[in-house]
Short mmCIF file of C-alpha atoms and ligand atoms in Angstrom, two decimals:
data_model
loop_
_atom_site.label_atom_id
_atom_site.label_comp_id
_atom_site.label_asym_id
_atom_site.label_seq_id
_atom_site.Cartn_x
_atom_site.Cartn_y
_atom_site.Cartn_z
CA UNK A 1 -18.08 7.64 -8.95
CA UNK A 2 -20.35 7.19 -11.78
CA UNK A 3 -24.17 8.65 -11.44
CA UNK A 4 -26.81 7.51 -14.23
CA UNK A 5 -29.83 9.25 -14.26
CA UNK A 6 -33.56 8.08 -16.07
CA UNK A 7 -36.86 9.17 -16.10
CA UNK A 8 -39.44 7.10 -17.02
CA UNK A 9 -43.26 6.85 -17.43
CA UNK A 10 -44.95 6.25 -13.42
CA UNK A 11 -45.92 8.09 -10.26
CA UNK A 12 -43.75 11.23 -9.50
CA UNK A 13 -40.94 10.50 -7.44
CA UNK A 14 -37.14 9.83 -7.45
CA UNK A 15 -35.46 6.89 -6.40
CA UNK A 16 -31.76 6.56 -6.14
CA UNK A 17 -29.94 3.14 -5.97
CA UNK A 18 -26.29 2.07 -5.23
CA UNK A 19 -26.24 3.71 -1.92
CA UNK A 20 -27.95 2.97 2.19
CA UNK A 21 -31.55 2.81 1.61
CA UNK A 22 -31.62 5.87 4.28
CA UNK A 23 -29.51 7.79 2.78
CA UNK A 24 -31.02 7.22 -0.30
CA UNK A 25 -34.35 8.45 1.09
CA UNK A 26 -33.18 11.70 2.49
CA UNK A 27 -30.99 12.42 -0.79
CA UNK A 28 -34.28 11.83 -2.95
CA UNK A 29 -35.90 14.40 -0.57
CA UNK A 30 -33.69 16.97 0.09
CA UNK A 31 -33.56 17.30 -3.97
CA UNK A 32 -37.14 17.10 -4.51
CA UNK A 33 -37.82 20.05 -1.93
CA UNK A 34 -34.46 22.21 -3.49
CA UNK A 35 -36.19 21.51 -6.80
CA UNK A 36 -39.49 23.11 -5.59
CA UNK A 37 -38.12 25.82 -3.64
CA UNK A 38 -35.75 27.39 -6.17
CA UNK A 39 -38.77 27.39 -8.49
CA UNK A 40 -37.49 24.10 -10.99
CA UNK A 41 -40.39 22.12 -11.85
CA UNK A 42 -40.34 18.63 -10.84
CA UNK A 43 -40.98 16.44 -13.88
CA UNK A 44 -44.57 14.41 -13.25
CA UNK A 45 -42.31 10.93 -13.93
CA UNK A 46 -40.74 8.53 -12.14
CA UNK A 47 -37.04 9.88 -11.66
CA UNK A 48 -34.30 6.60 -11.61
CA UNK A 49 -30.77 7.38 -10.63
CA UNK A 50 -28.04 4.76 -9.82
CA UNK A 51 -25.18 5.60 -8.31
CA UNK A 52 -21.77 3.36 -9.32
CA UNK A 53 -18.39 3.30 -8.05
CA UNK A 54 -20.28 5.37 -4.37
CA UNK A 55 -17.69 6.41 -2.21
CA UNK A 56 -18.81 6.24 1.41
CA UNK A 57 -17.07 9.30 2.68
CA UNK A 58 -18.56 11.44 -0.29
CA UNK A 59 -22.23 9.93 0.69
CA UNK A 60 -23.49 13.26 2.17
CA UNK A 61 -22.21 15.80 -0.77
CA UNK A 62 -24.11 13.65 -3.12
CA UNK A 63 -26.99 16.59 -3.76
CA UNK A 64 -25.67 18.60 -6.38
CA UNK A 65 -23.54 16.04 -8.86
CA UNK A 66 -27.07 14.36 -8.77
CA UNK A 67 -29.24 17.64 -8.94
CA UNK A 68 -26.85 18.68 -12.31
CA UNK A 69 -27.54 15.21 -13.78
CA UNK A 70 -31.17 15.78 -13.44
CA UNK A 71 -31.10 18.70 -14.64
CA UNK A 72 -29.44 17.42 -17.62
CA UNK A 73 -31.39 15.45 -18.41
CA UNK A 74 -34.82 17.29 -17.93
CA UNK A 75 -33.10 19.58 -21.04
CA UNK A 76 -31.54 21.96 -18.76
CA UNK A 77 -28.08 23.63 -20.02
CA UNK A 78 -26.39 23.11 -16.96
CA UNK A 79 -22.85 24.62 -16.57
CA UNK A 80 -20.13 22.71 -14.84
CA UNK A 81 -20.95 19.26 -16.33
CA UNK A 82 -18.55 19.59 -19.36
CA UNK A 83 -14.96 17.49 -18.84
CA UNK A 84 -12.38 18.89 -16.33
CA UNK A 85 -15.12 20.43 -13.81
CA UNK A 86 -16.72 18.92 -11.10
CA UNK A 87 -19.65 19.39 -8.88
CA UNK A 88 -19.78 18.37 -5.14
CA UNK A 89 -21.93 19.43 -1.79
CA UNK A 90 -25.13 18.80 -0.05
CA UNK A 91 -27.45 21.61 -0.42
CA UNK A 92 -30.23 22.51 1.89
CA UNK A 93 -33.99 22.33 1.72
CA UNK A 94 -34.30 26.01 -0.47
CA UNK A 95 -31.55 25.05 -2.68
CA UNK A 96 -28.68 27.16 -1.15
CA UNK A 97 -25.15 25.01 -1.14
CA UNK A 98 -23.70 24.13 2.38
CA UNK A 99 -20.42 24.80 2.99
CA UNK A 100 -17.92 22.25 2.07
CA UNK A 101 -15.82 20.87 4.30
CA UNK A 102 -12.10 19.90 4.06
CA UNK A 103 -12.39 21.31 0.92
CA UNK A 104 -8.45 20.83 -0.03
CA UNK A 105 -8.71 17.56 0.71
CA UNK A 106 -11.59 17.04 -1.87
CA UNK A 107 -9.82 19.36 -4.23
CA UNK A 108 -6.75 17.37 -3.88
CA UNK A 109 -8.62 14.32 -4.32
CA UNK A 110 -10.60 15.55 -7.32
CA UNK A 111 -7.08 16.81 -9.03
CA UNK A 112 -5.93 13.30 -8.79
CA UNK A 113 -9.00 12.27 -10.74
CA UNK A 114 -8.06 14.43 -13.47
CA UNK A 115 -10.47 17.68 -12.70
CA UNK A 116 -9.43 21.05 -13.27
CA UNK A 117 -12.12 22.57 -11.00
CA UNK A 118 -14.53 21.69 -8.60
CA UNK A 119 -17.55 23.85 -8.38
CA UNK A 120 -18.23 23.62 -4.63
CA UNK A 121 -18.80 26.41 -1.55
CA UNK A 122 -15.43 27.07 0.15
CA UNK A 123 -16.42 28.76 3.11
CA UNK A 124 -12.12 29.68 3.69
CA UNK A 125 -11.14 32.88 2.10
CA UNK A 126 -7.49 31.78 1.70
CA UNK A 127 -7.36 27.72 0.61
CA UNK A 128 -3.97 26.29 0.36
CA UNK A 129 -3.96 23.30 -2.16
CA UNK A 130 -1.71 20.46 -2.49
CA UNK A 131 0.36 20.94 -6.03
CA UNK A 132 -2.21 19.48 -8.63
CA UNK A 133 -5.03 19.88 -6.79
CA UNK A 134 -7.90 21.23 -8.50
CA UNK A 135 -9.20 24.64 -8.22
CA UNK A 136 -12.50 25.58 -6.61
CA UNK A 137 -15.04 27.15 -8.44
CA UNK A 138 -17.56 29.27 -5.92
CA UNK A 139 -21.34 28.01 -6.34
CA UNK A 140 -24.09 28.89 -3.38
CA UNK A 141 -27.04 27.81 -5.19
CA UNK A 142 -28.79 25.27 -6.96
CA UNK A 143 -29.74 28.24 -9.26
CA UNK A 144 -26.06 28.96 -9.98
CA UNK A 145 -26.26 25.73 -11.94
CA UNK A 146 -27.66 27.63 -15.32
CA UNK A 147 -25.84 30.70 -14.42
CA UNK A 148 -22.42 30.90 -16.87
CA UNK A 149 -19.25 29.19 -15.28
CA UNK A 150 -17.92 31.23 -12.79
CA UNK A 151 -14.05 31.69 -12.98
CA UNK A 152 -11.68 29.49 -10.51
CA UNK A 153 -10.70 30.94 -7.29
CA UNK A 154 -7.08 31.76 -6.88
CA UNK A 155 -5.57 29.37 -4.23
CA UNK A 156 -1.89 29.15 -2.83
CA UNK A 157 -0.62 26.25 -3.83
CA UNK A 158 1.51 23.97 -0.68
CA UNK A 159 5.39 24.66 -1.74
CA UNK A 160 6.50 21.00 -1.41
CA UNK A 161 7.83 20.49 2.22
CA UNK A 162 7.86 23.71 3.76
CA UNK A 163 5.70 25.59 6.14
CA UNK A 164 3.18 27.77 4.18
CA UNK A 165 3.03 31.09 5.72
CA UNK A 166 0.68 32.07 8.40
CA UNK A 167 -1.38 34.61 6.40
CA UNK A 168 -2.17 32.02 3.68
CA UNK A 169 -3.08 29.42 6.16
CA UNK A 170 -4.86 30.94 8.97
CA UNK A 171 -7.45 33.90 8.97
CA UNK A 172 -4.93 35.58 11.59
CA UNK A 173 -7.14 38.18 12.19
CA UNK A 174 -9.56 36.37 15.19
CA UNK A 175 -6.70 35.08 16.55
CA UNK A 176 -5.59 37.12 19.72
CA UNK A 177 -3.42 35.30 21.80
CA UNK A 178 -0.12 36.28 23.65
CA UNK A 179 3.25 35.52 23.07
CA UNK A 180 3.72 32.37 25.05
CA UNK A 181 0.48 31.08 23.70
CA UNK A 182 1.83 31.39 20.06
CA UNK A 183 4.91 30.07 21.29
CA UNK A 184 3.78 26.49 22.48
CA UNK A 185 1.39 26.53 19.81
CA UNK A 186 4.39 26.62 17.22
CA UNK A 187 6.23 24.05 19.41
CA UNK A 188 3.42 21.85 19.39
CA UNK A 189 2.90 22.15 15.56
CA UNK A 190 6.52 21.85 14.23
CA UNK A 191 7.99 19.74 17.22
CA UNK A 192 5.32 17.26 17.88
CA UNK A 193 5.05 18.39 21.45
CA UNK A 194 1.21 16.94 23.13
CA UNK A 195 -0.66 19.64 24.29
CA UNK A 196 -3.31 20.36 27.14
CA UNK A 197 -4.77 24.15 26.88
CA UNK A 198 -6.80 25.11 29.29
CA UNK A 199 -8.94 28.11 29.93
CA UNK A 200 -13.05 28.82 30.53
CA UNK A 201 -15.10 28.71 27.66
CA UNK A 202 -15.12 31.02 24.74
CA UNK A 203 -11.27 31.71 25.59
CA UNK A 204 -10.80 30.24 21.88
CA UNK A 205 -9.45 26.86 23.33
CA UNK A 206 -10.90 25.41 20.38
CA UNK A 207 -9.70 27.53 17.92
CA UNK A 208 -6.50 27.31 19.37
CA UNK A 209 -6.50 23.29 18.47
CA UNK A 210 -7.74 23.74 15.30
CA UNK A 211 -4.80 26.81 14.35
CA UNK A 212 -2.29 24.48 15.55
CA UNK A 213 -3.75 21.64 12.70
CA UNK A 214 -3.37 24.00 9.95
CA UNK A 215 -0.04 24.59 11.14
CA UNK A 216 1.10 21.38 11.00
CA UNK A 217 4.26 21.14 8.78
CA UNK A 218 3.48 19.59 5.16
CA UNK A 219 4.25 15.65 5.29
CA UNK A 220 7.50 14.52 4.27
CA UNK A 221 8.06 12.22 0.76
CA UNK A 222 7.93 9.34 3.69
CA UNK A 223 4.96 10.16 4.91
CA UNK A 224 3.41 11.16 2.10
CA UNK A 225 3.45 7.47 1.42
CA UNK A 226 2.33 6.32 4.58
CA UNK A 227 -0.39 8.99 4.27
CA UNK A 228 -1.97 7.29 0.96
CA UNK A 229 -1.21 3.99 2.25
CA UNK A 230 -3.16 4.27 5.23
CA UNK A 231 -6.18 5.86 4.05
CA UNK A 232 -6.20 3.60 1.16
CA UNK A 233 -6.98 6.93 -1.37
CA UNK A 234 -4.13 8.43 -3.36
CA UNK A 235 -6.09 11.81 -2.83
CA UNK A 236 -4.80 11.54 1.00
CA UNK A 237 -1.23 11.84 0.07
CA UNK A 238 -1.04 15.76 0.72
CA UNK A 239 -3.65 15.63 3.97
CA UNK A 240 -3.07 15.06 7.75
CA UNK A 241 -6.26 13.32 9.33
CA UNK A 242 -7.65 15.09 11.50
CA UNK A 243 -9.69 12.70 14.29
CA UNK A 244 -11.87 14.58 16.95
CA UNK A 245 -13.39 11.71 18.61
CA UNK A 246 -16.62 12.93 20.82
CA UNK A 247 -16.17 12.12 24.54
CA UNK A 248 -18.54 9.56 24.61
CA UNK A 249 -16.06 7.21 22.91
CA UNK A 250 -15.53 3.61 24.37
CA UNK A 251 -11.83 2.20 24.36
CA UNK A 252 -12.43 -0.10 21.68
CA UNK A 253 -13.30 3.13 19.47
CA UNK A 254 -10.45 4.81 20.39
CA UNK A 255 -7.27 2.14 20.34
CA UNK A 256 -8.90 -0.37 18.61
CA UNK A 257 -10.02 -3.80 18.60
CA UNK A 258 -13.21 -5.89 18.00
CA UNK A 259 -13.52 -9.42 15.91
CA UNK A 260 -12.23 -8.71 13.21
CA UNK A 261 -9.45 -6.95 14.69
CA UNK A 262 -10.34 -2.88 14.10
CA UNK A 263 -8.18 -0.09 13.99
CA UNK A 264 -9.74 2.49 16.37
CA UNK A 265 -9.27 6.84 16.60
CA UNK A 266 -5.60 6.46 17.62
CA UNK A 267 -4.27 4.66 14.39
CA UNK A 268 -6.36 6.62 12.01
CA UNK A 269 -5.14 9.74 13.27
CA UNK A 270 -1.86 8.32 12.68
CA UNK A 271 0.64 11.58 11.25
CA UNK A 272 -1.66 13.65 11.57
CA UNK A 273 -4.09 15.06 14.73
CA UNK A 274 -6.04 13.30 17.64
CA UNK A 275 -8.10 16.29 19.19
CA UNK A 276 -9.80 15.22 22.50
CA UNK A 277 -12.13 18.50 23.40
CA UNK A 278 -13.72 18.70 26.62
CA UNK A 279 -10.98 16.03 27.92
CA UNK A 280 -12.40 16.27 31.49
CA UNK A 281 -15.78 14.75 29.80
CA UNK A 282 -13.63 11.62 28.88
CA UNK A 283 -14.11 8.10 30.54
CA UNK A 284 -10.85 7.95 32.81
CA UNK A 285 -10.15 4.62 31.55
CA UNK A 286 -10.40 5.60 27.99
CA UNK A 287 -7.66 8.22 29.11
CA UNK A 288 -5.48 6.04 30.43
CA UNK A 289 -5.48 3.85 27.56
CA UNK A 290 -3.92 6.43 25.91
CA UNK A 291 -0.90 6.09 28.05
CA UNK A 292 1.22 3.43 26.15
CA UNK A 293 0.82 4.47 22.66
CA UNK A 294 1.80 7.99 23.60
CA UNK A 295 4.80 7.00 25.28
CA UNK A 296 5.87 3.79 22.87
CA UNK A 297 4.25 5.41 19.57
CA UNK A 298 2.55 1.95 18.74
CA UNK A 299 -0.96 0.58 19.80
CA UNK A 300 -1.00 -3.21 20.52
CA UNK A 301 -4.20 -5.33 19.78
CA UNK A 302 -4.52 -8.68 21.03
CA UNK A 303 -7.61 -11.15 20.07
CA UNK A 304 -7.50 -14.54 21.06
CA UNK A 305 -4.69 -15.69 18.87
CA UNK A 306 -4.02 -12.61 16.82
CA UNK A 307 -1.74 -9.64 17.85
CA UNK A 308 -1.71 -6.70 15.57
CA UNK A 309 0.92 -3.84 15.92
CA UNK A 310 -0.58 -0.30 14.48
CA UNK A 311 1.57 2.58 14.57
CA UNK A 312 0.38 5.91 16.38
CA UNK A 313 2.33 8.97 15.40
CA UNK A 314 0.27 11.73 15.98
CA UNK A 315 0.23 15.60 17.40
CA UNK A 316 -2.08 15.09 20.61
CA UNK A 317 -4.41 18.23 21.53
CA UNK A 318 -6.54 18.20 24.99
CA UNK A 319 -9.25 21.34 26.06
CA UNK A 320 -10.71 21.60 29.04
CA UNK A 321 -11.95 24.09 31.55
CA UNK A 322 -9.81 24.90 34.10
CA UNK A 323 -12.07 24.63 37.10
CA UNK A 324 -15.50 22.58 37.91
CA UNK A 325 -17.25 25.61 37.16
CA UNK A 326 -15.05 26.55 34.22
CA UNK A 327 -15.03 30.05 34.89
CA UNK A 328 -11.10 29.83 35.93
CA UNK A 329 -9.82 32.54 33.96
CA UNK A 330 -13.01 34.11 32.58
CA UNK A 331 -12.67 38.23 32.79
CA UNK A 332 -15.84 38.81 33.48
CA UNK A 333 -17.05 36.68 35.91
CA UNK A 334 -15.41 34.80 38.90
CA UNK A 335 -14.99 31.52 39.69
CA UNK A 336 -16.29 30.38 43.04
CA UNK A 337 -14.44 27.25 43.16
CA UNK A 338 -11.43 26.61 45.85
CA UNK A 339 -8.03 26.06 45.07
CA UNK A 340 -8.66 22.63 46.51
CA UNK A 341 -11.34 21.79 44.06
CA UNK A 342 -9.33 23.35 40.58
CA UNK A 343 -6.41 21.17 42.48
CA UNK A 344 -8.14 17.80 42.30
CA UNK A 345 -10.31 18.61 39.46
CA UNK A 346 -7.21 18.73 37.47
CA UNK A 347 -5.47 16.28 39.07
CA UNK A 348 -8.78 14.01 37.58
CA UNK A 349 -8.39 15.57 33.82
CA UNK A 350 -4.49 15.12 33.99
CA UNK A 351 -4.20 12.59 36.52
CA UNK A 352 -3.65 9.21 33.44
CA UNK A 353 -1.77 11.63 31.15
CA UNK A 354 -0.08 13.94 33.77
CA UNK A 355 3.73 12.98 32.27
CA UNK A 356 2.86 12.61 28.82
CA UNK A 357 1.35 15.90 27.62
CA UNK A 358 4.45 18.00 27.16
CA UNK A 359 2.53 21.20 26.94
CA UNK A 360 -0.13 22.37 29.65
CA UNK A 361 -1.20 25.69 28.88
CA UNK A 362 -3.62 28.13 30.53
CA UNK A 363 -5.31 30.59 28.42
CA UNK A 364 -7.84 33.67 29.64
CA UNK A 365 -10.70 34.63 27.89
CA UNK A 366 -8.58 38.07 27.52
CA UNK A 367 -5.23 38.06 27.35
CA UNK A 368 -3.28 40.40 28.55
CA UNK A 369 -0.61 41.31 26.35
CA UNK A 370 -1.87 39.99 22.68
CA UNK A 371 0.69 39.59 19.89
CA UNK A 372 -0.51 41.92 16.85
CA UNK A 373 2.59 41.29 14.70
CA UNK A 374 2.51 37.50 13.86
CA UNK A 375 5.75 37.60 11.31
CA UNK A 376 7.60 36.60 14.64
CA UNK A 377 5.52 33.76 14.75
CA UNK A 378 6.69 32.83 10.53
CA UNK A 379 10.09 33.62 12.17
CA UNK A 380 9.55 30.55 15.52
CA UNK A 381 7.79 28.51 13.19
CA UNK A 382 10.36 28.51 10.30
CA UNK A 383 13.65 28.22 12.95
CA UNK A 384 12.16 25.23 14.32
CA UNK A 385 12.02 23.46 10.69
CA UNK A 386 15.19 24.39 10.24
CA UNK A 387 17.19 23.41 12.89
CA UNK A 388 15.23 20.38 12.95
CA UNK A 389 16.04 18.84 9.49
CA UNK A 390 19.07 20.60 9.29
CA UNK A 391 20.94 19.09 12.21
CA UNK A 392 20.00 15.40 11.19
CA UNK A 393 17.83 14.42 13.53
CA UNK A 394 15.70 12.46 12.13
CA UNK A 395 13.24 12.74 14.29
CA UNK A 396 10.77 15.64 15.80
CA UNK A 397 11.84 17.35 19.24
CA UNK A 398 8.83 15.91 20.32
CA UNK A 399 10.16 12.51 19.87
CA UNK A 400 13.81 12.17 20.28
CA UNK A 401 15.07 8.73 22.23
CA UNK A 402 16.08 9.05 25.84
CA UNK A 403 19.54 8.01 24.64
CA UNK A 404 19.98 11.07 22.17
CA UNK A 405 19.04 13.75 24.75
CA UNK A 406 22.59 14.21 26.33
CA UNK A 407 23.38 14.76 22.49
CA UNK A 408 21.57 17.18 21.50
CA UNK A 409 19.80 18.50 24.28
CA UNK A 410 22.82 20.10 25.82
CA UNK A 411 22.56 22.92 28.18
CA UNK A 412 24.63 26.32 27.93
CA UNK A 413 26.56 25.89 31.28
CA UNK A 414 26.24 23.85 34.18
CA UNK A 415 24.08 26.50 35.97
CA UNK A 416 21.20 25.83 33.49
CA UNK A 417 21.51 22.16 34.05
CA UNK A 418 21.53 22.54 38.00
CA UNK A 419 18.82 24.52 37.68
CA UNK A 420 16.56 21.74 35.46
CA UNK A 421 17.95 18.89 38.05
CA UNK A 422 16.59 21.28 40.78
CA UNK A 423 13.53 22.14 39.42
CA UNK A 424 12.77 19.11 38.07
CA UNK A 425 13.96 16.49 41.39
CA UNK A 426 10.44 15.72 42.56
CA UNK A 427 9.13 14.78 38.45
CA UNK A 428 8.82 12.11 37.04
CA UNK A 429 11.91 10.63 34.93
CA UNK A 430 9.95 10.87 31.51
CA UNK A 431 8.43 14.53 32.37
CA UNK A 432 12.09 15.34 32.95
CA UNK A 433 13.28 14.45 29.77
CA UNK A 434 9.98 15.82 28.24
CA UNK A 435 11.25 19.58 29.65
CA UNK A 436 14.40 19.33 28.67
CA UNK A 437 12.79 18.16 24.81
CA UNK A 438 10.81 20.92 25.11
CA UNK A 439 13.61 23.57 26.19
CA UNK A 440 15.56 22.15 23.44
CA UNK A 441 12.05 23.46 20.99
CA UNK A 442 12.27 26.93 22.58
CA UNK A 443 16.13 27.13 21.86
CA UNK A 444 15.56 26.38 18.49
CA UNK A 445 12.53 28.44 17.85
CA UNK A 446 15.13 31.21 18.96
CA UNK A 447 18.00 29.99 16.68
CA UNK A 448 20.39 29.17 19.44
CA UNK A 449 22.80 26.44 19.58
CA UNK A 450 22.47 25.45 23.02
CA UNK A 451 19.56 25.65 25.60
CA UNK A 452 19.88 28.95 27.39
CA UNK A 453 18.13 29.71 30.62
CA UNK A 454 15.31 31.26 29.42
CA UNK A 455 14.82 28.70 27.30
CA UNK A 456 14.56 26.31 30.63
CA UNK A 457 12.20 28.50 32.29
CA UNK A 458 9.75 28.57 29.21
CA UNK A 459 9.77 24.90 29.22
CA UNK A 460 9.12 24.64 33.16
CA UNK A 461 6.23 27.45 33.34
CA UNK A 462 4.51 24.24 31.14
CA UNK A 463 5.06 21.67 33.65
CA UNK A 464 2.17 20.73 35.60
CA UNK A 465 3.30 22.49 39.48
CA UNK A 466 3.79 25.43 37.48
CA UNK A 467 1.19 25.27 35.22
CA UNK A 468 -1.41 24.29 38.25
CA UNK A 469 0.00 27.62 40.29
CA UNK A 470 -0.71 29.65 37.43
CA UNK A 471 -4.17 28.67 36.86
CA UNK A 472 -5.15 28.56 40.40
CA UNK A 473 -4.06 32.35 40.11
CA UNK A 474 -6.30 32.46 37.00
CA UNK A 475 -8.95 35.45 38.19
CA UNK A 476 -7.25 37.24 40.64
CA UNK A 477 -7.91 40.32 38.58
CA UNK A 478 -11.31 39.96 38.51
CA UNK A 479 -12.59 42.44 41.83
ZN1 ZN B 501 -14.51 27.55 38.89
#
């Protein structure tokens, strides 16, 4: 992106070209009010700036490459415009820089351009980079702009293809969940397992989805590619979309469609994550469109004589309450609803995905017994990479073909597999085999060869009878 600014002789006033009229008009403003609260004197010209090369997705974080160009050229000595360091983010009406965000993405990107830093405001303490990505440089005001360069911030940078650590990734101190919620979180990150979690609000359901995004293993060479193909930006290589369509959605928006055939939510979450929150809120038929591309990992678009094959492989997060009232599980305060009504109210949420979401897990807005020491976490997480790429699989647990499962989903003695025929008689034939995938996660995650009984039972407590009898016991502790 190239930005050219002019002033000239005329009425005072600033008028930027080469993006949406609209956009344009609340830029010009938003500058023109920073300007006068920070205490910069607007110049009594006309102000000209054209904007080449504009990148759509950068259109709101426009405000301060602009507001340094001005600056410039109103004889300002403005730090950060020299070669190798960059300046992006929308500031607010008094001047102060909003936060940016997805900043390694636009780091990453702005390394591939050829920047050494980015002065920007990176709201994450700990920011893990993609190798040549460039480094942030903190700025939180317009006013920062004279002030001498600060020094780049230290960042991890992504070792290629592993798992970065916890600490680096996650600020692991707000997260207090148990055991078992850590461990289908790390199945569902490093196995490709879909997950439901459920729980009443401000039981850090959301936070929950968004942890198990940053934990998302770093894409393969292969899907590096795919990454930077699909996007259509080199700078994507390195970074999984995330896609967090609101609930309002229409099924065109989400698979796809239109004239001119569209890609829709699904495809461009593709390798990375397709977070549905409040998945009760959903139109039941945009749920159940979901159904074939989950199971067949391809969304199919027909228009009169055009059919168009996208691919959809992507980790699948649901939140909900538990209950109508949504106080299922709360600590504090009980939930007046019947068992009846939490039954059919989550038969309605689950009802079009009830046999594909692998995972369906209940959380409290306290747990009970939280897990302080999260190396054991670094210990599932890293197990589960292993033992997946190690054993040739070629695939993610998550995804293994019905015809491999005898293979390598083998049980430790015939009592554990009478015991998942038992369990599982009245399911479904693909939520059996999704069990038995997911037993064969929990085995891994504990290093063994084959899947031991407790490895069985972990998998069932997430199937939907036993899932649905643990929620309906959700508040019995409340008095
Ligand atoms: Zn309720």
């Amino acid at each position: 992106m190239r930005i050219e600014v002019a002033i000239r002789g005329g009425l005072p006033g600033l008028h930027i070209f080469g993006v949406a009229p609209s956009v344009a008009r609340n830029t010009a403003e938003r500058i023109r009010c920073a300007f006068q609260m920070s205490g910069i004197k607007w110049p009594y010209r006309t102000v000209v700036a054209e904007i080449g090369d504009h990148d759509p997705a950068l259109t709101d974080l426009l405000d301060l490459p602009l507001a340094g160009c001005l600056l410039a050229c109103l004889g300002y000595q403005v730090n950060g415009l020299q070669s190798g360091n960059g300046l992006l983010g929308r500031m607010n009406l008094s001047g102060r820089v909003q936060t940016l965000e997805e900043a390694p993405r636009h780091l990453a990107g702005a390394g591939i351009l050829g920047y050494e830093s980015l002065q920007c405001n990176t709201a994450e303490a700990r920011l893990l980079l993609a190798p040549g990505a460039a480094r942030p440089r903190p700025i939180n005001h317009l006013n920062d702009l004279f002030a001498p360069l600060p020094p780049p911030l230290e960042c991890d940078v992504a070792p290629p293809l592993m798992p970065a650590s916890l600490s680096n990734i996650l600020d692991t101190a707000v997260l207090n969940y148990s055991r078992h919620v850590w461990r289908a979180a790390v199945a569902c990150a490093e196995a490709r397992h879909s997950m439901l979690i459920l729980g009443p609000p401000g039981a850090g359901k959301s936070l929950l989805a968004q942890s198990v995004y940053y934990m998302l293993p770093p894409p393969s060479e292969k899907e590096q590619s795919v990454l930077a193909l699909q996007s259509g930006s080199e700078a994507d290589r390195f970074h999984r979309p995330l896609r967090r369509p609101h609930h309002s959605i229409t099924r065109t928006g989400l698979i796809g469609g239109g004239s001119p055939v569209r890609p829709g939510e699904l495809s461009r979450s593709s390798h990375g994550m397709l977070l549905l929150d409040e998945m009760g809120e959903f139109q039941r038929q945009v749920l159940q469109a979901l159904r074939e591309p989950m199971e067949s990992g391809e969304v199919h678009l027909s228009r009169g004589q055009s059919f168009v094959r996208l691919p959809f492989r992507s980790w699948v997060v649901g939140t909900s309450n538990a209950c109508p009232c949504g106080l299922r599980g709360s600590a504090n305060k009980r939930c007046l609803c019947t068992d009846a009504t939490v039954e059919s109210y989550l038969m309605r949420i689950l009802g079009p995905l009830q046999d594909r979401m692998d995972l369906q897990l209940f959380i409290q807005d306290q747990e009970l017994d939280v897990l302080d020491d999260l190396s054991v976490v670094e210990q599932w997480r890293c197990e589960l990479w292993k033992a997946q790429r190690q054993s040739e699989r070629g695939y993610y647990n998550g995804e293994l073909p019905d015809a491999s499962l005898e293979q390598i989903c083998r049980f430790e003695n015939e009592r554990v597999e009478l015991v998942w025929k038992e369990e599982c008689a009245e399911l479904s034939h693909r939520k059996r085999n999704g069990i038995r995938r997911l037993a064969r996660t929990f085995a891994d995650m504990s290093g063994a060869a084959w899947i031991q009984m407790e490895h069985l039972l972990e998998a069932l407590r997430h199937a939907p009878a036993a899932s649905s009898q643990i929620i309906l016991q959700g508040n019995a502790k409340v008095p």
